[in-house]
Amino acid sequence: MNEKQTSDIKAVIFDMDGVLLDTETISWRNWEDAAKEFGISNINKANSKCMGANRADIIAILKQLYGNNFDSLAFLNRTSELFDITEKKEGIPLMPHVIKALDYLSEKYILSLASSTRKARVHRQLADCKIIQYFKTITCGDQVEHSKPDPEIYLKACQSIGLKPEECAAVEDSYNGIKSAHAAGLYTIMVPDKMQPDETIRPLCNKIISSLAEIEKIL
């Protein structure tokens, strides 16, 4: 891991899916169901590559994996349909210790959000889960040209709160998210969800914690 001081940090920028909301569990199930319908295999590998990316980049990744003739848009639309059905039926649970962490951090730092998910969905889900009020600004996947692992979304999120990247910490669960925040110059905190950090990701993380309950020890 990369050692770096936290004394200059003035803001904490959160990813949403898999960090604040337990959407990844639902999403992985939906992708598996859609894969059966579309007759494709190795969908967990595809999902891992797509975690943290926006729709445009996911479509491109799926075509790389399954060929130019694969209808990536139709597949992605189907996963969204299945997700919406599950969300309406079951709701979306918060990840462990979210409220405690947000209450603690909001007393000390500006809180912002950088999610590759589309703006309308992000705002609706944060509002439904009653945590939208914690965030000063929200930057979403359809507001940037290139999604994570490109640094654009984190650079834009820092600009939205008027701070330099080195004055901000990022809280992420995915490889693409950590790569994005690191490339932008933020202090990176990984809270692994579906993917544990490997030898390529560990050097990009300033801290790795098992849950948000541990964030008080860092910030």
Coordinates of C-alpha atoms in Angstrom, one line a residue:
M1 CA 0.0 0.0 0.0
N2 CA 1.0 3.6 -0.6
E3 CA 1.7 5.6 2.6
K4 CA 0.4 9.1 2.5
Q5 CA -0.6 11.7 5.1
T6 CA -4.2 12.6 5.8
S7 CA -3.6 15.9 7.5
D8 CA -4.3 18.0 4.4
I9 CA -7.6 16.2 3.5
K10 CA -10.6 18.5 3.5
A11 CA -13.2 16.3 1.7
V12 CA -14.2 12.7 1.2
I13 CA -15.6 11.5 -2.1
F14 CA -17.5 8.3 -2.1
D15 CA -18.3 5.8 -4.8
M16 CA -21.9 4.6 -4.4
D17 CA -22.4 1.1 -5.7
G18 CA -20.8 -1.5 -3.4
V19 CA -19.6 1.2 -1.0
L20 CA -22.8 2.9 0.2
L21 CA -25.5 0.8 -1.3
D22 CA -25.5 -3.0 -1.7
T23 CA -26.4 -2.7 -5.4
E24 CA -23.5 -5.0 -6.5
T25 CA -25.2 -8.1 -5.0
I26 CA -28.3 -7.4 -7.0
S27 CA -26.4 -6.5 -10.1
W28 CA -24.3 -9.7 -10.2
R29 CA -27.5 -11.7 -9.9
N30 CA -29.1 -9.7 -12.7
W31 CA -26.1 -10.1 -15.0
E32 CA -26.1 -13.9 -14.4
D33 CA -29.8 -14.1 -15.3
A34 CA -29.4 -11.9 -18.4
A35 CA -26.3 -14.0 -19.5
K36 CA -28.5 -17.1 -19.5
E37 CA -31.1 -15.3 -21.7
F38 CA -28.4 -14.2 -24.1
G39 CA -26.5 -17.5 -24.2
I40 CA -23.1 -16.1 -23.1
S41 CA -20.6 -17.5 -20.5
N42 CA -17.9 -16.1 -18.2
I43 CA -20.3 -13.3 -17.2
N44 CA -18.6 -12.8 -13.8
K45 CA -15.3 -12.0 -15.6
A46 CA -17.2 -9.5 -17.7
N47 CA -18.9 -8.0 -14.7
S48 CA -15.6 -7.6 -12.9
K49 CA -14.1 -5.7 -15.9
C50 CA -17.2 -3.5 -16.0
M51 CA -17.5 -2.6 -12.3
G52 CA -17.2 1.2 -11.9
A53 CA -17.6 2.0 -15.6
N54 CA -20.4 4.0 -17.2
R55 CA -22.8 2.6 -19.9
A56 CA -20.7 3.7 -22.9
D57 CA -17.6 2.0 -21.6
I58 CA -19.5 -1.1 -20.5
I59 CA -20.9 -1.5 -24.0
A60 CA -17.4 -1.2 -25.5
I61 CA -16.0 -3.8 -22.9
L62 CA -18.8 -6.3 -23.7
K63 CA -18.1 -6.0 -27.4
Q64 CA -14.4 -6.6 -26.8
L65 CA -15.2 -9.8 -24.8
Y66 CA -18.1 -11.2 -26.9
G67 CA -17.4 -9.8 -30.4
N68 CA -18.6 -6.8 -32.4
N69 CA -21.8 -8.6 -33.3
F70 CA -22.9 -9.0 -29.7
D71 CA -25.8 -6.6 -28.9
S72 CA -24.2 -5.0 -25.8
L73 CA -26.8 -2.3 -25.6
A74 CA -29.7 -4.8 -25.5
F75 CA -27.9 -6.9 -22.9
L76 CA -27.2 -3.9 -20.7
N77 CA -30.8 -2.7 -21.1
R78 CA -32.0 -6.1 -20.0
T79 CA -29.8 -6.1 -16.9
S80 CA -31.3 -2.6 -16.1
E81 CA -34.8 -4.0 -16.5
L82 CA -34.0 -6.9 -14.2
F83 CA -32.4 -4.6 -11.6
D84 CA -35.4 -2.3 -11.6
I85 CA -37.7 -5.3 -11.0
T86 CA -35.6 -6.4 -8.1
E87 CA -35.3 -2.9 -6.7
K88 CA -39.0 -2.4 -6.7
K89 CA -39.7 -5.8 -5.2
E90 CA -36.9 -5.9 -2.6
G91 CA -35.5 -2.4 -2.2
I92 CA -31.7 -1.7 -1.9
P93 CA -30.0 -2.2 1.4
L94 CA -27.2 0.0 2.7
M95 CA -23.8 -1.5 3.1
P96 CA -22.7 -2.1 6.7
H97 CA -21.9 1.0 8.9
V98 CA -22.9 3.6 6.3
I99 CA -24.9 5.9 8.5
K100 CA -22.3 5.8 11.3
A101 CA -19.5 6.6 8.9
L102 CA -21.4 9.4 7.2
D103 CA -22.4 11.0 10.5
Y104 CA -18.8 10.9 11.7
L105 CA -17.2 12.2 8.5
S106 CA -19.8 14.9 7.8
E107 CA -18.7 16.6 11.1
K108 CA -15.1 16.9 9.9
Y109 CA -15.1 16.9 6.1
I110 CA -17.0 18.0 3.0
L111 CA -18.7 14.9 1.5
S112 CA -19.1 14.4 -2.2
L113 CA -20.0 11.5 -4.5
A114 CA -18.5 10.2 -7.7
S115 CA -20.5 7.4 -9.3
S116 CA -20.4 5.9 -12.8
T117 CA -24.1 5.2 -12.6
R118 CA -26.5 7.6 -14.4
K119 CA -27.5 10.8 -12.6
A120 CA -31.3 10.0 -12.4
R121 CA -30.7 6.6 -10.9
V122 CA -28.1 7.9 -8.4
H123 CA -30.3 10.7 -7.1
R124 CA -33.3 8.4 -6.8
Q125 CA -31.5 5.6 -5.0
L126 CA -29.7 8.0 -2.6
A127 CA -33.0 9.7 -1.8
D128 CA -34.8 6.4 -1.4
C129 CA -32.1 5.2 1.0
K130 CA -32.3 8.6 2.8
I131 CA -28.6 9.5 2.6
I132 CA -28.6 12.1 -0.3
Q133 CA -28.5 15.0 2.2
Y134 CA -25.0 14.1 3.3
F135 CA -23.4 15.1 -0.1
K136 CA -22.6 18.6 -1.1
T137 CA -22.1 17.6 -4.8
I138 CA -22.9 14.5 -6.8
T139 CA -21.0 13.7 -10.1
C140 CA -22.3 10.9 -12.2
G141 CA -21.4 8.7 -15.2
D142 CA -23.5 10.5 -17.7
Q143 CA -21.7 13.8 -16.8
V144 CA -18.3 12.6 -18.0
E145 CA -16.9 11.5 -21.3
H146 CA -14.7 8.7 -19.9
S147 CA -15.7 6.7 -16.8
K148 CA -13.5 5.0 -14.3
P149 CA -10.6 3.9 -14.5
D150 CA -10.1 7.3 -16.3
P151 CA -9.5 10.0 -13.7
E152 CA -12.1 12.4 -15.3
I153 CA -14.9 11.8 -12.8
Y154 CA -12.7 12.3 -9.7
L155 CA -11.2 15.5 -11.2
K156 CA -14.6 16.8 -11.9
A157 CA -15.8 15.9 -8.4
C158 CA -12.9 17.7 -6.9
Q159 CA -13.7 20.8 -9.1
S160 CA -17.3 20.7 -8.0
I161 CA -16.3 21.3 -4.4
G162 CA -13.5 23.7 -5.2
L163 CA -10.6 21.6 -3.9
K164 CA -7.4 20.1 -5.3
P165 CA -7.3 16.3 -5.6
E166 CA -4.6 16.1 -3.0
E167 CA -7.0 17.6 -0.5
C168 CA -9.5 14.8 -1.1
A169 CA -9.9 11.2 -0.1
A170 CA -11.8 8.6 -2.3
V171 CA -13.6 5.6 -0.9
E172 CA -13.9 2.8 -3.4
D173 CA -14.6 -0.9 -3.7
S174 CA -13.7 -1.6 -7.4
Y175 CA -10.4 -1.9 -9.3
N176 CA -11.6 0.7 -11.8
G177 CA -12.6 3.1 -9.0
I178 CA -9.2 2.8 -7.2
K179 CA -7.4 3.3 -10.5
S180 CA -9.5 6.4 -11.3
A181 CA -9.0 8.0 -7.9
H182 CA -5.3 7.2 -7.8
A183 CA -4.7 8.6 -11.3
A184 CA -6.5 11.8 -10.3
G185 CA -4.2 12.2 -7.3
L186 CA -6.6 11.5 -4.4
Y187 CA -5.9 9.6 -1.2
T188 CA -7.4 6.2 -1.9
I189 CA -9.3 4.0 0.6
M190 CA -10.5 0.7 -0.6
V191 CA -13.4 -1.2 1.1
P192 CA -13.5 -4.4 -0.9
D193 CA -16.9 -5.8 -1.8
K194 CA -17.0 -8.4 -4.6
M195 CA -13.4 -8.1 -5.5
Q196 CA -10.4 -8.4 -3.1
P197 CA -7.3 -6.2 -4.0
D198 CA -4.6 -8.0 -6.0
E199 CA -0.9 -7.2 -6.5
T200 CA -1.8 -4.6 -9.1
I201 CA -4.3 -2.7 -6.9
R202 CA -2.6 -2.8 -3.5
P203 CA 0.1 -0.3 -4.5
L204 CA -2.6 2.1 -5.6
C205 CA -4.3 2.0 -2.2
N206 CA -3.3 4.3 0.7
K207 CA -5.5 2.2 3.0
I208 CA -7.5 -1.0 2.7
I209 CA -10.3 -1.6 5.3
S210 CA -12.7 -4.4 5.8
S211 CA -15.7 -2.2 6.3
L212 CA -16.7 1.5 6.8
A213 CA -16.6 0.9 10.5
E214 CA -12.8 1.3 10.3
I215 CA -12.8 4.7 8.5
E216 CA -12.7 6.5 11.9
K217 CA -9.2 5.1 12.4
I218 CA -7.9 6.7 9.2
L219 CA -9.7 10.1 8.9

